[in-house]
mmCIF file of C-alpha atoms and ligand atoms in Angstrom:
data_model
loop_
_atom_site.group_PDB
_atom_site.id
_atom_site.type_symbol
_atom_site.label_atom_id
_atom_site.label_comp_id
_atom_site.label_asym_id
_atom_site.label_seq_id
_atom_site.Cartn_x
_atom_site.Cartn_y
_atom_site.Cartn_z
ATOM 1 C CA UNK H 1 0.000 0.000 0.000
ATOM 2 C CA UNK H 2 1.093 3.411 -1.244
ATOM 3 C CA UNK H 3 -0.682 5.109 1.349
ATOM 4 C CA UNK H 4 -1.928 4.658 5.022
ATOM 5 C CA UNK H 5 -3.764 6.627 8.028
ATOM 6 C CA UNK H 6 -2.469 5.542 11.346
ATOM 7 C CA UNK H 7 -3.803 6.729 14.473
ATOM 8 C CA UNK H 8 -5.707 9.669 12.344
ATOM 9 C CA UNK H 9 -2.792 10.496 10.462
ATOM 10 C CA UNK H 10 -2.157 9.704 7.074
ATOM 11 C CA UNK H 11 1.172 8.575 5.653
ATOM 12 C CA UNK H 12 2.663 8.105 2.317
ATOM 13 C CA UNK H 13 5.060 4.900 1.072
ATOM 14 C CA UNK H 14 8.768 6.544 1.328
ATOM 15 C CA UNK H 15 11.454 4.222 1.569
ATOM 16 C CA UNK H 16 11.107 0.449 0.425
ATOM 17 C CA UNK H 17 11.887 -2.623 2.118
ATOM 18 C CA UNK H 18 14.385 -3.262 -1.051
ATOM 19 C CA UNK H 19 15.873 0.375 -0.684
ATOM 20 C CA UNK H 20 15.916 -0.136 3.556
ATOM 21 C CA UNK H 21 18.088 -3.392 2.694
ATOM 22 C CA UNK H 22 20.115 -2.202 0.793
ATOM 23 C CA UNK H 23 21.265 0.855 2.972
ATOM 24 C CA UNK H 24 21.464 -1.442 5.854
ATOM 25 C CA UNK H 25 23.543 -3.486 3.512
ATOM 26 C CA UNK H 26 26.022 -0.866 2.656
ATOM 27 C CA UNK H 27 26.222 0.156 6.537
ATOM 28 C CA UNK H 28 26.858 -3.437 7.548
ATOM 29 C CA UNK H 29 29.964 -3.511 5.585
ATOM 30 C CA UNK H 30 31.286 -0.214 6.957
ATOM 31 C CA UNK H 31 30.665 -1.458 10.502
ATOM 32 C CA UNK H 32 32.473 -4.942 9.744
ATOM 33 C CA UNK H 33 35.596 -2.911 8.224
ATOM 34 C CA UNK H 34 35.686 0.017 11.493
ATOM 35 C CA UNK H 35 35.270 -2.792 13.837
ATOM 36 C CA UNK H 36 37.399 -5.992 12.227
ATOM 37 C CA UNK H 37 40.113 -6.028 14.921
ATOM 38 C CA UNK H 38 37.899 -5.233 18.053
ATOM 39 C CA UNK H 39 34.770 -7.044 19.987
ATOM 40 C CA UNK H 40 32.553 -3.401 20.648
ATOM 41 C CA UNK H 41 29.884 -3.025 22.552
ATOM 42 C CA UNK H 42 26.798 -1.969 20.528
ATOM 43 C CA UNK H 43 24.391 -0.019 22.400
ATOM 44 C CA UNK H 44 20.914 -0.375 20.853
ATOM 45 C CA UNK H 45 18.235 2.535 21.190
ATOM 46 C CA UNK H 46 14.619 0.627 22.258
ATOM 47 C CA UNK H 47 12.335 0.792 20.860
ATOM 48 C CA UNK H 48 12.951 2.423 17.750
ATOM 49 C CA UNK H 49 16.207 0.650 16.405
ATOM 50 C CA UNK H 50 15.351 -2.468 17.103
ATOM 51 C CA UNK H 51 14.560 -4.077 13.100
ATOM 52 C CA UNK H 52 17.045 -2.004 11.756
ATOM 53 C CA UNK H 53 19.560 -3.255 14.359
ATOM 54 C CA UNK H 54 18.829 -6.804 14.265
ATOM 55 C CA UNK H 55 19.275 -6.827 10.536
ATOM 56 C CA UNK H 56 22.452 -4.803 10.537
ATOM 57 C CA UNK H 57 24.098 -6.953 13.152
ATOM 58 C CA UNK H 58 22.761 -10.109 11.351
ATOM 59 C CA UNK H 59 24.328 -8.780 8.158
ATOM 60 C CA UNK H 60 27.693 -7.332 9.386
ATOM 61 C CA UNK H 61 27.988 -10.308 11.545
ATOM 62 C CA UNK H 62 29.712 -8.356 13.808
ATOM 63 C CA UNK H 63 31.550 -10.138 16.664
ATOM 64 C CA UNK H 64 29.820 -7.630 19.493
ATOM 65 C CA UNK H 65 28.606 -7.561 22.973
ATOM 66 C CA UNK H 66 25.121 -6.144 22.502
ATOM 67 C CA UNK H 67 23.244 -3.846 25.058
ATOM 68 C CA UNK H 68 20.080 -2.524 25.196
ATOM 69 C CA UNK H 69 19.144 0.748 26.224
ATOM 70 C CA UNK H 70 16.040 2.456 26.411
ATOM 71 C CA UNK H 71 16.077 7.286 26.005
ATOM 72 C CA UNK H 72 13.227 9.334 24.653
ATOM 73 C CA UNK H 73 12.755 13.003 23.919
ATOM 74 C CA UNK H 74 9.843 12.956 21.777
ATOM 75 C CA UNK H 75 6.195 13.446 22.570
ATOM 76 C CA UNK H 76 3.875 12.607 19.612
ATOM 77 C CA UNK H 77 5.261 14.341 16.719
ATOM 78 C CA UNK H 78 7.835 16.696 18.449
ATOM 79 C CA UNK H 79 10.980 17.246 20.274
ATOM 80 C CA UNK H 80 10.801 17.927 23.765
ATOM 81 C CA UNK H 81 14.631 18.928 23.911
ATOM 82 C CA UNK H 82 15.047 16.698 27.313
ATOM 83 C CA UNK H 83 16.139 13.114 27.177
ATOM 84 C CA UNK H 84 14.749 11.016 29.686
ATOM 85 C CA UNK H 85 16.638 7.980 30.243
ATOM 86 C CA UNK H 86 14.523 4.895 30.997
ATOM 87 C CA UNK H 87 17.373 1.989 31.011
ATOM 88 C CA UNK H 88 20.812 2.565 30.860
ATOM 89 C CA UNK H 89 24.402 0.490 30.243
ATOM 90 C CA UNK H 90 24.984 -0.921 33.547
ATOM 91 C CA UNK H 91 28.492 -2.826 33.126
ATOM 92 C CA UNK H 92 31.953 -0.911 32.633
ATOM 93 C CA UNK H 93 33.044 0.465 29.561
ATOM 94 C CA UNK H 94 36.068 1.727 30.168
ATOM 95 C CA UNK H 95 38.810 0.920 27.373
ATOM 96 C CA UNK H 96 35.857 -0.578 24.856
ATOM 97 C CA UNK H 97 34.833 0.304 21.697
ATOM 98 C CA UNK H 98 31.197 1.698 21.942
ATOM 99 C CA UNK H 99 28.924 1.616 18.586
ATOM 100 C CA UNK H 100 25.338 3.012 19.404
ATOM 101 C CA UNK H 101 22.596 2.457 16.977
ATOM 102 C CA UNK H 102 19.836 4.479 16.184
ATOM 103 C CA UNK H 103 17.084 4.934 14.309
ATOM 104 C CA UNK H 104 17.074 8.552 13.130
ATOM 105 C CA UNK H 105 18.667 11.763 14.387
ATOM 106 C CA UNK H 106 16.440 14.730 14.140
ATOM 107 C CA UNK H 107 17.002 17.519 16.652
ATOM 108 C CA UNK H 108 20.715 15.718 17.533
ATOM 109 C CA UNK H 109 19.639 15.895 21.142
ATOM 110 C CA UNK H 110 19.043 12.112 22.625
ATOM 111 C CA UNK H 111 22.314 11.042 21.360
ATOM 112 C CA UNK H 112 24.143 14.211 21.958
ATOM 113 C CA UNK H 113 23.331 14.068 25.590
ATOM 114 C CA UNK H 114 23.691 10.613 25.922
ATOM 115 C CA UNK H 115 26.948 10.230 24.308
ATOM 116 C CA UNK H 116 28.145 12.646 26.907
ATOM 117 C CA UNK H 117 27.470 10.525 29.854
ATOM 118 C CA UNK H 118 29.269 7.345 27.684
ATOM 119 C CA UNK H 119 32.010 9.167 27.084
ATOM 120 C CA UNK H 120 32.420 10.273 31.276
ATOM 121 C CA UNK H 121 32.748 6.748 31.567
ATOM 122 C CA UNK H 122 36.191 6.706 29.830
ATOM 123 C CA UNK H 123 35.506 4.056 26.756
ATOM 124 C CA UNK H 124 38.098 4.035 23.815
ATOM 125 C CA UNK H 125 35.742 4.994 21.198
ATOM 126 C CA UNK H 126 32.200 5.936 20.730
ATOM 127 C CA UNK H 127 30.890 5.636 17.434
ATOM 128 C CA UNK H 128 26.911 6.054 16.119
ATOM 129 C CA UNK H 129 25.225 4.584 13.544
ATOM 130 C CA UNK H 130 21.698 5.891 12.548
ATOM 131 C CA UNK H 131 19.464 4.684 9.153
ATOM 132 C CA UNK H 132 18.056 8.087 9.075
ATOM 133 C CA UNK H 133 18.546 11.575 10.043
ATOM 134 C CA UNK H 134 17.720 15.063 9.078
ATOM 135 C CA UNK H 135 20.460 17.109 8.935
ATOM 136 C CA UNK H 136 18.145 20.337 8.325
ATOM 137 C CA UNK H 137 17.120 19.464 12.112
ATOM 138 C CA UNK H 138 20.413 18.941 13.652
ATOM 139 C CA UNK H 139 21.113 21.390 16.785
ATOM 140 C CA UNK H 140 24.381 19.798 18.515
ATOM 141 C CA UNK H 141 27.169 19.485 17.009
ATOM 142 C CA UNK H 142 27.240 15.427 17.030
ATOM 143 C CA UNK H 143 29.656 13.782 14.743
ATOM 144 C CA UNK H 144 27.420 10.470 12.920
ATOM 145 C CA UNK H 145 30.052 8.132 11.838
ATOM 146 C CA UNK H 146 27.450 5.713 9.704
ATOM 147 C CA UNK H 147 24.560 7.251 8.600
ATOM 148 C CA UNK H 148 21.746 5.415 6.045
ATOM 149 C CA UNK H 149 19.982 7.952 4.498
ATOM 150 C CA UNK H 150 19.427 11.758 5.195
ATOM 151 C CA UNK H 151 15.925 13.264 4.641
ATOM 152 C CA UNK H 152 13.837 16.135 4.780
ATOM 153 C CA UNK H 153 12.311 17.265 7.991
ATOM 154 C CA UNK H 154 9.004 15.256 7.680
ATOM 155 C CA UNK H 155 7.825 12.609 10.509
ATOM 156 C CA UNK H 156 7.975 9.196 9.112
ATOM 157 C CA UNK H 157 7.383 5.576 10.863
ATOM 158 C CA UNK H 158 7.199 2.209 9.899
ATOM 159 C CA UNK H 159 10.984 -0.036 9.978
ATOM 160 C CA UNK H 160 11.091 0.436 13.977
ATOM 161 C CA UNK H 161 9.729 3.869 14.142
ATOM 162 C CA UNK H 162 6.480 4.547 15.614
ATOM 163 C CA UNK H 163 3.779 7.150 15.971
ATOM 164 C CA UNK H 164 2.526 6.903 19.303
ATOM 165 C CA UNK H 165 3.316 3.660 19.668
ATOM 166 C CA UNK H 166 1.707 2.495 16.332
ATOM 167 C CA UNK H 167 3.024 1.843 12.828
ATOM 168 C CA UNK H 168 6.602 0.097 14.293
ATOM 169 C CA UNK H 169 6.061 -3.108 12.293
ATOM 170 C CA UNK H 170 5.641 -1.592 8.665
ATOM 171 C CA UNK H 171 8.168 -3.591 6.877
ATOM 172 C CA UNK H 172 8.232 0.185 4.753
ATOM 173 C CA UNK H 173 8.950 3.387 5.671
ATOM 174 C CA UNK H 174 6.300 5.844 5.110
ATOM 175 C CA UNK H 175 6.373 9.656 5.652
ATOM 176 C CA UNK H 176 3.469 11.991 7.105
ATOM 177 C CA UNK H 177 1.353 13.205 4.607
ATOM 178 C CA UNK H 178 1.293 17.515 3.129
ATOM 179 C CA UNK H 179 -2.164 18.558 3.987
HETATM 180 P P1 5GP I 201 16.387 13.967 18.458
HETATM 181 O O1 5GP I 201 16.774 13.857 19.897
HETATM 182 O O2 5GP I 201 17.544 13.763 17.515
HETATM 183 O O3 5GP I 201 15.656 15.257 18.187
HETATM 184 O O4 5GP I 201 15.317 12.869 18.183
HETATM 185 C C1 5GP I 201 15.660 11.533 18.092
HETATM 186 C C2 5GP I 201 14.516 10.641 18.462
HETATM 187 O O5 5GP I 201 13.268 11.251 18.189
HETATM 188 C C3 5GP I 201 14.542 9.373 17.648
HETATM 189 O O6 5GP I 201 15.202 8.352 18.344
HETATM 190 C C4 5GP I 201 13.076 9.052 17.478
HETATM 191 O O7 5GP I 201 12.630 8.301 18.583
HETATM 192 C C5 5GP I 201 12.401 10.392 17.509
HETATM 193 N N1 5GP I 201 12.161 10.929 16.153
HETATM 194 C C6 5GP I 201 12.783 11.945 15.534
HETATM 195 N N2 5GP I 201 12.303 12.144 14.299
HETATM 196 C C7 5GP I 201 11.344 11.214 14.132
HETATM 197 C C8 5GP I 201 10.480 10.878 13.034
HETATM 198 O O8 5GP I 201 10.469 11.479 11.951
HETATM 199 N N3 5GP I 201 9.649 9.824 13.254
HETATM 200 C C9 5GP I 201 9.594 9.117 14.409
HETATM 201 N N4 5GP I 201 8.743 8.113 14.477
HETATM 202 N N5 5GP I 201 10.394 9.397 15.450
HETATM 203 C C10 5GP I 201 11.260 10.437 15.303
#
Protein backbone atom coordinates (compact mmCIF):
# COMPACT_ATOMS: atom_id res chain seq x y z
CA UNK A 1 0.00 0.00 0.00
CA UNK A 2 1.09 3.41 -1.24
CA UNK A 3 -0.68 5.11 1.35
CA UNK A 4 -1.93 4.66 5.02
CA UNK A 5 -3.76 6.63 8.03
CA UNK A 6 -2.47 5.54 11.35
CA UNK A 7 -3.80 6.73 14.47
CA UNK A 8 -5.71 9.67 12.34
CA UNK A 9 -2.79 10.50 10.46
CA UNK A 10 -2.16 9.70 7.07
CA UNK A 11 1.17 8.58 5.65
CA UNK A 12 2.66 8.10 2.32
CA UNK A 13 5.06 4.90 1.07
CA UNK A 14 8.77 6.54 1.33
CA UNK A 15 11.45 4.22 1.57
CA UNK A 16 11.11 0.45 0.43
CA UNK A 17 11.89 -2.62 2.12
CA UNK A 18 14.38 -3.26 -1.05
CA UNK A 19 15.87 0.38 -0.68
CA UNK A 20 15.92 -0.14 3.56
CA UNK A 21 18.09 -3.39 2.69
CA UNK A 22 20.11 -2.20 0.79
CA UNK A 23 21.27 0.86 2.97
CA UNK A 24 21.46 -1.44 5.85
CA UNK A 25 23.54 -3.49 3.51
CA UNK A 26 26.02 -0.87 2.66
CA UNK A 27 26.22 0.16 6.54
CA UNK A 28 26.86 -3.44 7.55
CA UNK A 29 29.96 -3.51 5.58
CA UNK A 30 31.29 -0.21 6.96
CA UNK A 31 30.67 -1.46 10.50
CA UNK A 32 32.47 -4.94 9.74
CA UNK A 33 35.60 -2.91 8.22
CA UNK A 34 35.69 0.02 11.49
CA UNK A 35 35.27 -2.79 13.84
CA UNK A 36 37.40 -5.99 12.23
CA UNK A 37 40.11 -6.03 14.92
CA UNK A 38 37.90 -5.23 18.05
CA UNK A 39 34.77 -7.04 19.99
CA UNK A 40 32.55 -3.40 20.65
CA UNK A 41 29.88 -3.03 22.55
CA UNK A 42 26.80 -1.97 20.53
CA UNK A 43 24.39 -0.02 22.40
CA UNK A 44 20.91 -0.38 20.85
CA UNK A 45 18.24 2.53 21.19
CA UNK A 46 14.62 0.63 22.26
CA UNK A 47 12.33 0.79 20.86
CA UNK A 48 12.95 2.42 17.75
CA UNK A 49 16.21 0.65 16.41
CA UNK A 50 15.35 -2.47 17.10
CA UNK A 51 14.56 -4.08 13.10
CA UNK A 52 17.04 -2.00 11.76
CA UNK A 53 19.56 -3.25 14.36
CA UNK A 54 18.83 -6.80 14.27
CA UNK A 55 19.28 -6.83 10.54
CA UNK A 56 22.45 -4.80 10.54
CA UNK A 57 24.10 -6.95 13.15
CA UNK A 58 22.76 -10.11 11.35
CA UNK A 59 24.33 -8.78 8.16
CA UNK A 60 27.69 -7.33 9.39
CA UNK A 61 27.99 -10.31 11.54
CA UNK A 62 29.71 -8.36 13.81
CA UNK A 63 31.55 -10.14 16.66
CA UNK A 64 29.82 -7.63 19.49
CA UNK A 65 28.61 -7.56 22.97
CA UNK A 66 25.12 -6.14 22.50
CA UNK A 67 23.24 -3.85 25.06
CA UNK A 68 20.08 -2.52 25.20
CA UNK A 69 19.14 0.75 26.22
CA UNK A 70 16.04 2.46 26.41
CA UNK A 71 16.08 7.29 26.01
CA UNK A 72 13.23 9.33 24.65
CA UNK A 73 12.75 13.00 23.92
CA UNK A 74 9.84 12.96 21.78
CA UNK A 75 6.19 13.45 22.57
CA UNK A 76 3.87 12.61 19.61
CA UNK A 77 5.26 14.34 16.72
CA UNK A 78 7.83 16.70 18.45
CA UNK A 79 10.98 17.25 20.27
CA UNK A 80 10.80 17.93 23.77
CA UNK A 81 14.63 18.93 23.91
CA UNK A 82 15.05 16.70 27.31
CA UNK A 83 16.14 13.11 27.18
CA UNK A 84 14.75 11.02 29.69
CA UNK A 85 16.64 7.98 30.24
CA UNK A 86 14.52 4.90 31.00
CA UNK A 87 17.37 1.99 31.01
CA UNK A 88 20.81 2.56 30.86
CA UNK A 89 24.40 0.49 30.24
CA UNK A 90 24.98 -0.92 33.55
CA UNK A 91 28.49 -2.83 33.13
CA UNK A 92 31.95 -0.91 32.63
CA UNK A 93 33.04 0.46 29.56
CA UNK A 94 36.07 1.73 30.17
CA UNK A 95 38.81 0.92 27.37
CA UNK A 96 35.86 -0.58 24.86
CA UNK A 97 34.83 0.30 21.70
CA UNK A 98 31.20 1.70 21.94
CA UNK A 99 28.92 1.62 18.59
CA UNK A 100 25.34 3.01 19.40
CA UNK A 101 22.60 2.46 16.98
CA UNK A 102 19.84 4.48 16.18
CA UNK A 103 17.08 4.93 14.31
CA UNK A 104 17.07 8.55 13.13
CA UNK A 105 18.67 11.76 14.39
CA UNK A 106 16.44 14.73 14.14
CA UNK A 107 17.00 17.52 16.65
CA UNK A 108 20.71 15.72 17.53
CA UNK A 109 19.64 15.89 21.14
CA UNK A 110 19.04 12.11 22.62
CA UNK A 111 22.31 11.04 21.36
CA UNK A 112 24.14 14.21 21.96
CA UNK A 113 23.33 14.07 25.59
CA UNK A 114 23.69 10.61 25.92
CA UNK A 115 26.95 10.23 24.31
CA UNK A 116 28.14 12.65 26.91
CA UNK A 117 27.47 10.53 29.85
CA UNK A 118 29.27 7.35 27.68
CA UNK A 119 32.01 9.17 27.08
CA UNK A 120 32.42 10.27 31.28
CA UNK A 121 32.75 6.75 31.57
CA UNK A 122 36.19 6.71 29.83
CA UNK A 123 35.51 4.06 26.76
CA UNK A 124 38.10 4.03 23.82
CA UNK A 125 35.74 4.99 21.20
CA UNK A 126 32.20 5.94 20.73
CA UNK A 127 30.89 5.64 17.43
CA UNK A 128 26.91 6.05 16.12
CA UNK A 129 25.22 4.58 13.54
CA UNK A 130 21.70 5.89 12.55
CA UNK A 131 19.46 4.68 9.15
CA UNK A 132 18.06 8.09 9.07
CA UNK A 133 18.55 11.57 10.04
CA UNK A 134 17.72 15.06 9.08
CA UNK A 135 20.46 17.11 8.94
CA UNK A 136 18.14 20.34 8.32
CA UNK A 137 17.12 19.46 12.11
CA UNK A 138 20.41 18.94 13.65
CA UNK A 139 21.11 21.39 16.78
CA UNK A 140 24.38 19.80 18.51
CA UNK A 141 27.17 19.48 17.01
CA UNK A 142 27.24 15.43 17.03
CA UNK A 143 29.66 13.78 14.74
CA UNK A 144 27.42 10.47 12.92
CA UNK A 145 30.05 8.13 11.84
CA UNK A 146 27.45 5.71 9.70
CA UNK A 147 24.56 7.25 8.60
CA UNK A 148 21.75 5.41 6.05
CA UNK A 149 19.98 7.95 4.50
CA UNK A 150 19.43 11.76 5.20
CA UNK A 151 15.93 13.26 4.64
CA UNK A 152 13.84 16.13 4.78
CA UNK A 153 12.31 17.27 7.99
CA UNK A 154 9.00 15.26 7.68
CA UNK A 155 7.82 12.61 10.51
CA UNK A 156 7.97 9.20 9.11
CA UNK A 157 7.38 5.58 10.86
CA UNK A 158 7.20 2.21 9.90
CA UNK A 159 10.98 -0.04 9.98
CA UNK A 160 11.09 0.44 13.98
CA UNK A 161 9.73 3.87 14.14
CA UNK A 162 6.48 4.55 15.61
CA UNK A 163 3.78 7.15 15.97
CA UNK A 164 2.53 6.90 19.30
CA UNK A 165 3.32 3.66 19.67
CA UNK A 166 1.71 2.49 16.33
CA UNK A 167 3.02 1.84 12.83
CA UNK A 168 6.60 0.10 14.29
CA UNK A 169 6.06 -3.11 12.29
CA UNK A 170 5.64 -1.59 8.67
CA UNK A 171 8.17 -3.59 6.88
CA UNK A 172 8.23 0.18 4.75
CA UNK A 173 8.95 3.39 5.67
CA UNK A 174 6.30 5.84 5.11
CA UNK A 175 6.37 9.66 5.65
CA UNK A 176 3.47 11.99 7.10
CA UNK A 177 1.35 13.21 4.61
CA UNK A 178 1.29 17.52 3.13
CA UNK A 179 -2.16 18.56 3.99
P1 LIG B 1 16.39 13.97 18.46
O1 LIG B 1 16.77 13.86 19.90
O2 LIG B 1 17.54 13.76 17.52
O3 LIG B 1 15.66 15.26 18.19
O4 LIG B 1 15.32 12.87 18.18
C1 LIG B 1 15.66 11.53 18.09
C2 LIG B 1 14.52 10.64 18.46
O5 LIG B 1 13.27 11.25 18.19
C3 LIG B 1 14.54 9.37 17.65
O6 LIG B 1 15.20 8.35 18.34
C4 LIG B 1 13.08 9.05 17.48
O7 LIG B 1 12.63 8.30 18.58
C5 LIG B 1 12.40 10.39 17.51
N1 LIG B 1 12.16 10.93 16.15
C6 LIG B 1 12.78 11.94 15.53
N2 LIG B 1 12.30 12.14 14.30
C7 LIG B 1 11.34 11.21 14.13
C8 LIG B 1 10.48 10.88 13.03
O8 LIG B 1 10.47 11.48 11.95
N3 LIG B 1 9.65 9.82 13.25
C9 LIG B 1 9.59 9.12 14.41
N4 LIG B 1 8.74 8.11 14.48
N5 LIG B 1 10.39 9.40 15.45
C10 LIG B 1 11.26 10.44 15.30
Amino acid sequence: MDSIEVAGLQFVKFIDQKQISLIVDRLAEDIKKQYYNSRPIVVIILKGSIHFASQLLLESELDAELVFIKISSYDGLNSTGKINIELDITQSIENRDVLIIEDIVDTGTTLYQYKMTLVDRRPKSVKICTLLMKPSKLQYPLEVSFCGLEIADKFVIGYGLDYNEQGRNLADIYQLKEE
